[in-house]
PDB file of C-alpha atoms and ligand atoms in Angstrom:
ATOM      1  CA  UNK A   1      -0.047  -0.120  -0.454  1.00 73.00           C
ATOM      2  CA  UNK A   2       1.412   3.442  -1.076  1.00 88.00           C
ATOM      3  CA  UNK A   3      -0.056   6.095   1.602  1.00 89.00           C
ATOM      4  CA  UNK A   4      -1.050   9.171   0.952  1.00 95.00           C
ATOM      5  CA  UNK A   5       1.496  11.639   0.988  1.00 96.00           C
ATOM      6  CA  UNK A   6       0.041  15.965   1.133  1.00 97.00           C
ATOM      7  CA  UNK A   7       2.966  18.087   0.940  1.00 98.00           C
ATOM      8  CA  UNK A   8       2.360  22.387   1.179  1.00 98.00           C
ATOM      9  CA  UNK A   9       5.235  24.567  -0.891  1.00 98.00           C
ATOM     10  CA  UNK A  10       5.181  27.661   0.424  1.00 98.00           C
ATOM     11  CA  UNK A  11       7.808  29.201  -1.623  1.00 98.00           C
ATOM     12  CA  UNK A  12       9.005  32.134  -0.236  1.00 98.00           C
ATOM     13  CA  UNK A  13       5.487  33.402   1.638  1.00 98.00           C
ATOM     14  CA  UNK A  14       5.058  33.576   5.352  1.00 98.00           C
ATOM     15  CA  UNK A  15       6.382  35.827   7.853  1.00 98.00           C
ATOM     16  CA  UNK A  16       6.884  35.291  12.392  1.00 98.00           C
ATOM     17  CA  UNK A  17       2.881  36.464  12.879  1.00 98.00           C
ATOM     18  CA  UNK A  18       1.287  35.050   9.566  1.00 98.00           C
ATOM     19  CA  UNK A  19       3.122  31.263  10.882  1.00 98.00           C
ATOM     20  CA  UNK A  20       1.359  31.885  13.996  1.00 98.00           C
ATOM     21  CA  UNK A  21      -1.880  32.293  13.442  1.00 98.00           C
ATOM     22  CA  UNK A  22      -1.271  29.527  10.230  1.00 98.00           C
ATOM     23  CA  UNK A  23      -0.135  26.980  13.386  1.00 97.00           C
ATOM     24  CA  UNK A  24      -2.735  27.759  15.419  1.00 97.00           C
ATOM     25  CA  UNK A  25      -5.696  27.557  13.393  1.00 97.00           C
ATOM     26  CA  UNK A  26      -4.262  24.961  11.390  1.00 97.00           C
ATOM     27  CA  UNK A  27      -3.541  23.003  14.420  1.00 96.00           C
ATOM     28  CA  UNK A  28      -6.979  23.092  16.079  1.00 95.00           C
ATOM     29  CA  UNK A  29      -8.100  22.405  12.434  1.00 95.00           C
ATOM     30  CA  UNK A  30      -6.187  18.771  12.524  1.00 94.00           C
ATOM     31  CA  UNK A  31      -8.522  18.073  15.690  1.00 92.00           C
ATOM     32  CA  UNK A  32     -11.712  17.705  13.828  1.00 91.00           C
ATOM     33  CA  UNK A  33      -9.693  15.673  10.731  1.00 91.00           C
ATOM     34  CA  UNK A  34      -8.451  12.163  10.608  1.00 89.00           C
ATOM     35  CA  UNK A  35      -5.373  11.518   9.300  1.00 89.00           C
ATOM     36  CA  UNK A  36      -4.972   7.942   9.197  1.00 88.00           C
ATOM     37  CA  UNK A  37      -3.136   6.607   5.942  1.00 87.00           C
ATOM     38  CA  UNK A  38      -1.872  10.020   5.136  1.00 91.00           C
ATOM     39  CA  UNK A  39       1.486  11.715   5.669  1.00 94.00           C
ATOM     40  CA  UNK A  40       0.861  15.492   5.591  1.00 96.00           C
ATOM     41  CA  UNK A  41       4.518  17.706   5.036  1.00 98.00           C
ATOM     42  CA  UNK A  42       5.087  21.797   5.487  1.00 98.00           C
ATOM     43  CA  UNK A  43       7.526  23.254   3.720  1.00 98.00           C
ATOM     44  CA  UNK A  44       8.102  26.481   5.375  1.00 98.00           C
ATOM     45  CA  UNK A  45      10.926  28.775   3.678  1.00 98.00           C
ATOM     46  CA  UNK A  46      14.241  27.348   5.945  1.00 98.00           C
ATOM     47  CA  UNK A  47      14.527  30.217   8.031  1.00 98.00           C
ATOM     48  CA  UNK A  48      10.998  29.343  10.016  1.00 98.00           C
ATOM     49  CA  UNK A  49      11.165  25.745  10.378  1.00 98.00           C
ATOM     50  CA  UNK A  50      12.080  26.105  13.804  1.00 97.00           C
ATOM     51  CA  UNK A  51       9.646  28.770  14.652  1.00 98.00           C
ATOM     52  CA  UNK A  52       6.359  26.264  12.924  1.00 97.00           C
ATOM     53  CA  UNK A  53       8.077  23.310  14.143  1.00 95.00           C
ATOM     54  CA  UNK A  54       7.323  24.959  18.331  1.00 96.00           C
ATOM     55  CA  UNK A  55       4.147  25.823  16.844  1.00 97.00           C
ATOM     56  CA  UNK A  56       2.354  22.388  15.351  1.00 95.00           C
ATOM     57  CA  UNK A  57       3.034  19.901  17.638  1.00 89.00           C
ATOM     58  CA  UNK A  58       0.868  17.005  15.923  1.00 83.00           C
ATOM     59  CA  UNK A  59       2.579  13.805  15.196  1.00 81.00           C
ATOM     60  CA  UNK A  60       0.948  13.799  12.008  1.00 84.00           C
ATOM     61  CA  UNK A  61       2.455  16.572  10.632  1.00 95.00           C
ATOM     62  CA  UNK A  62       6.378  16.089   9.013  1.00 97.00           C
ATOM     63  CA  UNK A  63       7.854  19.549   7.966  1.00 98.00           C
ATOM     64  CA  UNK A  64      10.245  19.064   4.903  1.00 98.00           C
ATOM     65  CA  UNK A  65      13.106  22.133   2.755  1.00 98.00           C
ATOM     66  CA  UNK A  66      12.585  23.640  -0.173  1.00 98.00           C
ATOM     67  CA  UNK A  67      16.100  22.975  -1.668  1.00 98.00           C
ATOM     68  CA  UNK A  68      19.226  21.855  -0.601  1.00 98.00           C
ATOM     69  CA  UNK A  69      22.517  22.528  -1.326  1.00 98.00           C
ATOM     70  CA  UNK A  70      24.477  20.275  -3.413  1.00 98.00           C
ATOM     71  CA  UNK A  71      27.651  20.718  -0.888  1.00 97.00           C
ATOM     72  CA  UNK A  72      27.809  19.538   2.640  1.00 96.00           C
ATOM     73  CA  UNK A  73      29.860  22.317   4.149  1.00 97.00           C
ATOM     74  CA  UNK A  74      32.127  24.731   3.280  1.00 97.00           C
ATOM     75  CA  UNK A  75      32.826  28.516   1.319  1.00 98.00           C
ATOM     76  CA  UNK A  76      29.431  27.742  -0.440  1.00 98.00           C
ATOM     77  CA  UNK A  77      27.221  31.581   0.885  1.00 98.00           C
ATOM     78  CA  UNK A  78      23.314  31.271   1.111  1.00 96.00           C
ATOM     79  CA  UNK A  79      23.421  27.379   0.813  1.00 97.00           C
ATOM     80  CA  UNK A  80      21.464  25.169   3.466  1.00 98.00           C
ATOM     81  CA  UNK A  81      22.825  21.771   3.661  1.00 98.00           C
ATOM     82  CA  UNK A  82      20.814  18.474   3.526  1.00 98.00           C
ATOM     83  CA  UNK A  83      22.139  17.983   7.350  1.00 98.00           C
ATOM     84  CA  UNK A  84      20.906  21.240   8.832  1.00 98.00           C
ATOM     85  CA  UNK A  85      17.792  20.772   7.150  1.00 98.00           C
ATOM     86  CA  UNK A  86      17.382  17.046   9.358  1.00 98.00           C
ATOM     87  CA  UNK A  87      18.857  19.165  12.270  1.00 97.00           C
ATOM     88  CA  UNK A  88      15.777  21.233  12.727  1.00 96.00           C
ATOM     89  CA  UNK A  89      13.481  18.627  11.783  1.00 96.00           C
ATOM     90  CA  UNK A  90      12.830  18.258   8.511  1.00 98.00           C
ATOM     91  CA  UNK A  91      12.188  14.274   6.935  1.00 98.00           C
ATOM     92  CA  UNK A  92      11.381  15.512   3.517  1.00 98.00           C
ATOM     93  CA  UNK A  93      12.915  17.944   1.015  1.00 98.00           C
ATOM     94  CA  UNK A  94      12.304  19.392  -2.525  1.00 98.00           C
ATOM     95  CA  UNK A  95      14.974  18.261  -5.173  1.00 98.00           C
ATOM     96  CA  UNK A  96      14.308  19.971  -8.749  1.00 98.00           C
ATOM     97  CA  UNK A  97      11.254  22.007  -8.401  1.00 97.00           C
ATOM     98  CA  UNK A  98      10.866  23.559 -11.840  1.00 95.00           C
ATOM     99  CA  UNK A  99      11.013  27.315  -9.974  1.00 96.00           C
ATOM    100  CA  UNK A 100      14.696  26.344  -9.077  1.00 96.00           C
ATOM    101  CA  UNK A 101      15.375  24.013 -12.155  1.00 96.00           C
ATOM    102  CA  UNK A 102      14.137  27.452 -14.639  1.00 93.00           C
ATOM    103  CA  UNK A 103      15.218  30.342 -12.362  1.00 95.00           C
ATOM    104  CA  UNK A 104      18.795  28.976 -11.044  1.00 95.00           C
ATOM    105  CA  UNK A 105      19.288  27.200 -13.869  1.00 95.00           C
ATOM    106  CA  UNK A 106      19.140  23.332 -11.888  1.00 97.00           C
ATOM    107  CA  UNK A 107      20.554  20.916 -14.286  1.00 97.00           C
ATOM    108  CA  UNK A 108      19.937  17.164 -14.283  1.00 97.00           C
ATOM    109  CA  UNK A 109      22.645  16.428 -12.719  1.00 97.00           C
ATOM    110  CA  UNK A 110      22.990  19.045  -9.915  1.00 98.00           C
ATOM    111  CA  UNK A 111      19.050  17.793  -9.342  1.00 98.00           C
ATOM    112  CA  UNK A 112      20.681  13.964  -8.811  1.00 98.00           C
ATOM    113  CA  UNK A 113      23.546  14.554  -6.481  1.00 98.00           C
ATOM    114  CA  UNK A 114      21.413  16.631  -4.408  1.00 98.00           C
ATOM    115  CA  UNK A 115      19.074  14.168  -4.016  1.00 98.00           C
ATOM    116  CA  UNK A 116      21.912  12.033  -2.597  1.00 98.00           C
ATOM    117  CA  UNK A 117      22.944  14.532  -0.185  1.00 98.00           C
ATOM    118  CA  UNK A 118      19.369  14.511   1.271  1.00 98.00           C
ATOM    119  CA  UNK A 119      19.339  11.120   1.169  1.00 98.00           C
ATOM    120  CA  UNK A 120      22.963  10.446   2.657  1.00 98.00           C
ATOM    121  CA  UNK A 121      21.169  13.485   5.723  1.00 98.00           C
ATOM    122  CA  UNK A 122      18.509  10.668   6.266  1.00 98.00           C
ATOM    123  CA  UNK A 123      15.715  13.304   4.083  1.00 98.00           C
ATOM    124  CA  UNK A 124      13.518  11.818   1.633  1.00 98.00           C
ATOM    125  CA  UNK A 125      13.936  13.559  -1.687  1.00 98.00           C
ATOM    126  CA  UNK A 126      10.591  14.396  -3.354  1.00 98.00           C
ATOM    127  CA  UNK A 127      12.401  14.699  -6.881  1.00 98.00           C
ATOM    128  CA  UNK A 128       9.921  17.269  -9.266  1.00 98.00           C
ATOM    129  CA  UNK A 129       9.805  16.581 -12.961  1.00 98.00           C
ATOM    130  CA  UNK A 130       7.903  17.700 -15.494  1.00 96.00           C
ATOM    131  CA  UNK A 131       7.323  19.545 -18.940  1.00 95.00           C
ATOM    132  CA  UNK A 132       6.680  23.218 -20.173  1.00 92.00           C
ATOM    133  CA  UNK A 133       3.476  23.969 -22.446  1.00 91.00           C
ATOM    134  CA  UNK A 134       5.861  24.316 -25.074  1.00 91.00           C
ATOM    135  CA  UNK A 135       6.849  21.532 -24.798  1.00 93.00           C
ATOM    136  CA  UNK A 136       4.064  19.609 -24.132  1.00 91.00           C
ATOM    137  CA  UNK A 137       2.442  21.312 -27.314  1.00 90.00           C
ATOM    138  CA  UNK A 138       5.169  20.429 -29.619  1.00 92.00           C
ATOM    139  CA  UNK A 139       5.116  16.728 -28.332  1.00 93.00           C
ATOM    140  CA  UNK A 140       8.591  16.967 -26.581  1.00 94.00           C
ATOM    141  CA  UNK A 141       6.849  16.097 -23.103  1.00 94.00           C
ATOM    142  CA  UNK A 142       7.710  12.557 -23.368  1.00 94.00           C
ATOM    143  CA  UNK A 143      11.710  13.151 -24.611  1.00 96.00           C
ATOM    144  CA  UNK A 144      11.685  16.211 -21.605  1.00 96.00           C
ATOM    145  CA  UNK A 145      10.287  13.237 -18.833  1.00 97.00           C
ATOM    146  CA  UNK A 146      12.376  10.912 -19.955  1.00 97.00           C
ATOM    147  CA  UNK A 147      16.040  12.790 -19.977  1.00 97.00           C
ATOM    148  CA  UNK A 148      14.655  13.821 -16.194  1.00 97.00           C
ATOM    149  CA  UNK A 149      14.043  10.584 -14.812  1.00 97.00           C
ATOM    150  CA  UNK A 150      16.855   8.386 -16.413  1.00 97.00           C
ATOM    151  CA  UNK A 151      19.404  10.606 -14.964  1.00 97.00           C
ATOM    152  CA  UNK A 152      17.256  10.026 -11.395  1.00 97.00           C
ATOM    153  CA  UNK A 153      17.588   6.357 -12.213  1.00 96.00           C
ATOM    154  CA  UNK A 154      21.087   5.867 -13.285  1.00 96.00           C
ATOM    155  CA  UNK A 155      22.691   8.688 -10.827  1.00 97.00           C
ATOM    156  CA  UNK A 156      20.631   7.474  -7.615  1.00 97.00           C
ATOM    157  CA  UNK A 157      20.874   3.846  -8.258  1.00 95.00           C
ATOM    158  CA  UNK A 158      18.853   1.204  -5.679  1.00 94.00           C
ATOM    159  CA  UNK A 159      18.767   5.021  -3.923  1.00 96.00           C
ATOM    160  CA  UNK A 160      15.808   5.152  -6.191  1.00 96.00           C
ATOM    161  CA  UNK A 161      13.601   3.525  -3.260  1.00 96.00           C
ATOM    162  CA  UNK A 162      13.809   6.307  -0.974  1.00 97.00           C
ATOM    163  CA  UNK A 163      12.535   9.307  -3.206  1.00 98.00           C
ATOM    164  CA  UNK A 164       8.948  10.768  -3.650  1.00 98.00           C
ATOM    165  CA  UNK A 165       9.073  11.035  -7.023  1.00 98.00           C
ATOM    166  CA  UNK A 166       6.260  14.276  -7.958  1.00 98.00           C
ATOM    167  CA  UNK A 167       4.820  15.503 -11.356  1.00 97.00           C
ATOM    168  CA  UNK A 168       4.387  19.225 -12.295  1.00 96.00           C
ATOM    169  CA  UNK A 169       3.550  19.793 -15.264  1.00 95.00           C
ATOM    170  CA  UNK A 170       4.926  23.375 -15.774  1.00 93.00           C
ATOM    171  CA  UNK A 171       2.000  25.492 -17.381  1.00 90.00           C
ATOM    172  CA  UNK A 172       0.126  24.244 -13.659  1.00 89.00           C
ATOM    173  CA  UNK A 173       1.959  25.304 -11.521  1.00 88.00           C
ATOM    174  CA  UNK A 174       0.542  29.026 -10.127  1.00 82.00           C
ATOM    175  CA  UNK A 175      -1.464  29.315 -13.377  1.00 84.00           C
ATOM    176  CA  UNK A 176      -4.880  28.159 -11.416  1.00 79.00           C
ATOM    177  CA  UNK A 177      -4.705  26.193 -15.033  1.00 82.00           C
ATOM    178  CA  UNK A 178      -4.674  22.426 -13.155  1.00 80.00           C
ATOM    179  CA  UNK A 179      -3.948  18.886 -15.733  1.00 85.00           C
ATOM    180  CA  UNK A 180      -6.845  17.217 -15.186  1.00 93.00           C
ATOM    181  CA  UNK A 181      -6.924  13.959 -12.971  1.00 96.00           C
ATOM    182  CA  UNK A 182      -7.000  12.088 -16.620  1.00 96.00           C
ATOM    183  CA  UNK A 183      -3.823  13.901 -18.104  1.00 95.00           C
ATOM    184  CA  UNK A 184      -2.007  13.630 -14.312  1.00 96.00           C
ATOM    185  CA  UNK A 185      -2.886   9.851 -14.547  1.00 97.00           C
ATOM    186  CA  UNK A 186      -1.583   9.299 -18.322  1.00 96.00           C
ATOM    187  CA  UNK A 187       1.660  10.861 -17.279  1.00 97.00           C
ATOM    188  CA  UNK A 188       1.898   9.132 -13.855  1.00 98.00           C
ATOM    189  CA  UNK A 189       0.767   5.859 -15.086  1.00 97.00           C
ATOM    190  CA  UNK A 190       3.552   6.432 -18.504  1.00 97.00           C
ATOM    191  CA  UNK A 191       6.377   7.361 -15.851  1.00 97.00           C
ATOM    192  CA  UNK A 192       5.426   4.376 -13.298  1.00 97.00           C
ATOM    193  CA  UNK A 193       6.009   1.609 -16.257  1.00 96.00           C
ATOM    194  CA  UNK A 194       9.272   3.375 -17.161  1.00 95.00           C
ATOM    195  CA  UNK A 195      10.781   2.816 -13.841  1.00 96.00           C
ATOM    196  CA  UNK A 196       8.749  -0.322 -14.133  1.00 95.00           C
ATOM    197  CA  UNK A 197      11.093  -1.351 -17.146  1.00 94.00           C
ATOM    198  CA  UNK A 198      14.316  -0.824 -15.235  1.00 89.00           C
ATOM    199  CA  UNK A 199      12.780  -2.197 -12.205  1.00 90.00           C
ATOM    200  CA  UNK A 200       9.430  -3.501 -11.506  1.00 93.00           C
ATOM    201  CA  UNK A 201       9.006  -3.358  -7.496  1.00 93.00           C
ATOM    202  CA  UNK A 202      10.513  -0.119  -7.267  1.00 94.00           C
ATOM    203  CA  UNK A 203       8.028   1.520  -9.286  1.00 96.00           C
ATOM    204  CA  UNK A 204       4.997  -0.197  -7.664  1.00 96.00           C
ATOM    205  CA  UNK A 205       5.855   1.122  -4.109  1.00 95.00           C
ATOM    206  CA  UNK A 206       6.771   4.333  -5.681  1.00 97.00           C
ATOM    207  CA  UNK A 207       5.198   7.637  -4.156  1.00 97.00           C
ATOM    208  CA  UNK A 208       4.400   9.503  -6.742  1.00 98.00           C
ATOM    209  CA  UNK A 209       2.464  12.963  -6.059  1.00 98.00           C
ATOM    210  CA  UNK A 210       0.810  15.506  -8.457  1.00 97.00           C
ATOM    211  CA  UNK A 211       1.455  19.502  -7.792  1.00 96.00           C
ATOM    212  CA  UNK A 212      -0.044  22.430 -10.236  1.00 95.00           C
ATOM    213  CA  UNK A 213      -3.166  24.369  -9.028  1.00 92.00           C
ATOM    214  CA  UNK A 214      -4.307  21.510  -6.813  1.00 95.00           C
ATOM    215  CA  UNK A 215      -7.519  23.176  -4.942  1.00 94.00           C
ATOM    216  CA  UNK A 216      -9.605  21.742  -2.679  1.00 94.00           C
ATOM    217  CA  UNK A 217     -12.414  21.243  -5.281  1.00 93.00           C
ATOM    218  CA  UNK A 218      -9.800  19.006  -7.445  1.00 94.00           C
ATOM    219  CA  UNK A 219      -7.453  17.022  -5.115  1.00 96.00           C
ATOM    220  CA  UNK A 220     -10.397  14.585  -4.392  1.00 95.00           C
ATOM    221  CA  UNK A 221     -10.389  13.551  -8.313  1.00 96.00           C
ATOM    222  CA  UNK A 222      -6.739  13.760  -9.201  1.00 96.00           C
ATOM    223  CA  UNK A 223      -6.145  11.671  -5.651  1.00 95.00           C
ATOM    224  CA  UNK A 224      -8.565   8.920  -7.225  1.00 95.00           C
ATOM    225  CA  UNK A 225      -7.036   8.281  -9.568  1.00 96.00           C
ATOM    226  CA  UNK A 226      -4.473   4.629  -9.565  1.00 96.00           C
ATOM    227  CA  UNK A 227      -1.244   5.290  -9.763  1.00 97.00           C
ATOM    228  CA  UNK A 228      -1.285   9.432  -8.041  1.00 97.00           C
ATOM    229  CA  UNK A 229      -0.378   8.837  -4.443  1.00 97.00           C
ATOM    230  CA  UNK A 230      -0.506  12.458  -3.476  1.00 97.00           C
ATOM    231  CA  UNK A 231      -0.315  16.173  -3.904  1.00 97.00           C
ATOM    232  CA  UNK A 232       2.342  19.021  -4.009  1.00 98.00           C
ATOM    233  CA  UNK A 233       0.202  21.915  -3.290  1.00 97.00           C
ATOM    234  CA  UNK A 234       1.859  25.504  -3.143  1.00 97.00           C
ATOM    235  CA  UNK A 235      -1.102  28.378  -2.980  1.00 96.00           C
ATOM    236  CA  UNK A 236      -3.843  26.489  -1.862  1.00 96.00           C
ATOM    237  CA  UNK A 237      -1.345  25.590   1.489  1.00 97.00           C
ATOM    238  CA  UNK A 238      -1.390  29.049   2.065  1.00 98.00           C
ATOM    239  CA  UNK A 239      -5.334  29.229   3.167  1.00 97.00           C
ATOM    240  CA  UNK A 240      -5.769  27.169   5.981  1.00 97.00           C
ATOM    241  CA  UNK A 241      -8.986  25.500   5.812  1.00 96.00           C
ATOM    242  CA  UNK A 242      -8.450  25.074   2.055  1.00 96.00           C
ATOM    243  CA  UNK A 243      -5.145  22.958   3.000  1.00 96.00           C
ATOM    244  CA  UNK A 244      -7.258  21.029   5.836  1.00 95.00           C
ATOM    245  CA  UNK A 245     -10.165  20.016   3.421  1.00 95.00           C
ATOM    246  CA  UNK A 246      -7.020  19.343   0.630  1.00 96.00           C
ATOM    247  CA  UNK A 247      -5.142  17.106   3.639  1.00 95.00           C
ATOM    248  CA  UNK A 248      -8.344  15.407   4.044  1.00 91.00           C
ATOM    249  CA  UNK A 249      -9.617  14.420   0.741  1.00 87.00           C
ATOM    250  CA  UNK A 250      -8.863  10.955  -0.896  1.00 62.00           C
ATOM    251  CA  UNK A 251      -9.864   7.470   0.656  1.00 58.00           C
ATOM    252  CA  UNK A 252      -7.405   5.431   2.246  1.00 54.00           C
ATOM    253  CA  UNK A 253      -6.668   2.226   0.120  1.00 46.00           C
TER     254      UNK A 253
HETATM  255  C1  PEP B   1       4.152  23.932  -6.687  1.00 95.34           C
HETATM  256  O1  PEP B   1       4.566  24.518  -5.896  1.00 95.34           O
HETATM  257  O2  PEP B   1       4.960  22.965  -6.273  1.00 95.34           O
HETATM  258  C2  PEP B   1       3.251  24.050  -6.799  1.00 95.34           C
HETATM  259  C3  PEP B   1       1.988  23.085  -7.445  1.00 95.34           C
HETATM  260  O3  PEP B   1       2.050  25.539  -6.626  1.00 95.34           O
HETATM  261  P1  PEP B   1       0.981  25.480  -7.027  1.00 95.34           P
HETATM  262  O4  PEP B   1      -0.418  24.665  -6.499  1.00 95.34           O
HETATM  263  O5  PEP B   1       0.538  27.251  -6.416  1.00 95.34           O
HETATM  264  O6  PEP B   1       0.684  25.383  -8.664  1.00 95.34           O
END
């Protein structure tokens, strides 16, 4: 069984007082919902991990980083290592989010290096893959996704069983334009098949989550798809009632 994984990506949002209010509303809301069979992860800006970790005490809520350095330590100004994230209570870390691949020119090779560092630090890397609208329209989607996934398979080897894969079509991130549940399932199914060609049992156990304008009103249809095991939620995760509603969506089988 693959448990449902819901991840909140706060991106560059939040501040001390927003976080206090969020944590209080979220903690109260959690008392009303049943999270059995679900893992919920919050990825705030890393500077707020300690504050939020002290405010959201629910055992079923985990924390994650939004990125990590590909280096362990040294003269790398502005970077945060996997070990540091772990020390601040993280269990997960996003790797290769499209906003980093595009804005910071993160290559497939760099993404693999970061994922290996995350695993070495005891974190689960949530590796993001996805195509642009132009690539989809010009029928390059499979080529782009193949390059991203092949590099993960080759670079991680057997450690690929320690990752979560997030399919995030770039055209659906922050645009309000969600992939339909069928479109998302088609790609998730294709990805699982592709990974299965290398290692069937890894593919069957791999948690594969979808991200891109997820909201409470489309979460259910997405989670009903056989190869969608969870959701990566950006904007909607910043609104407590909306995020709580997403957290309790979907049947646990
Ligand atoms: C994301 O941050 O990965 C994301 C999918 O954002 P949004 O839900 O806002 O599209």
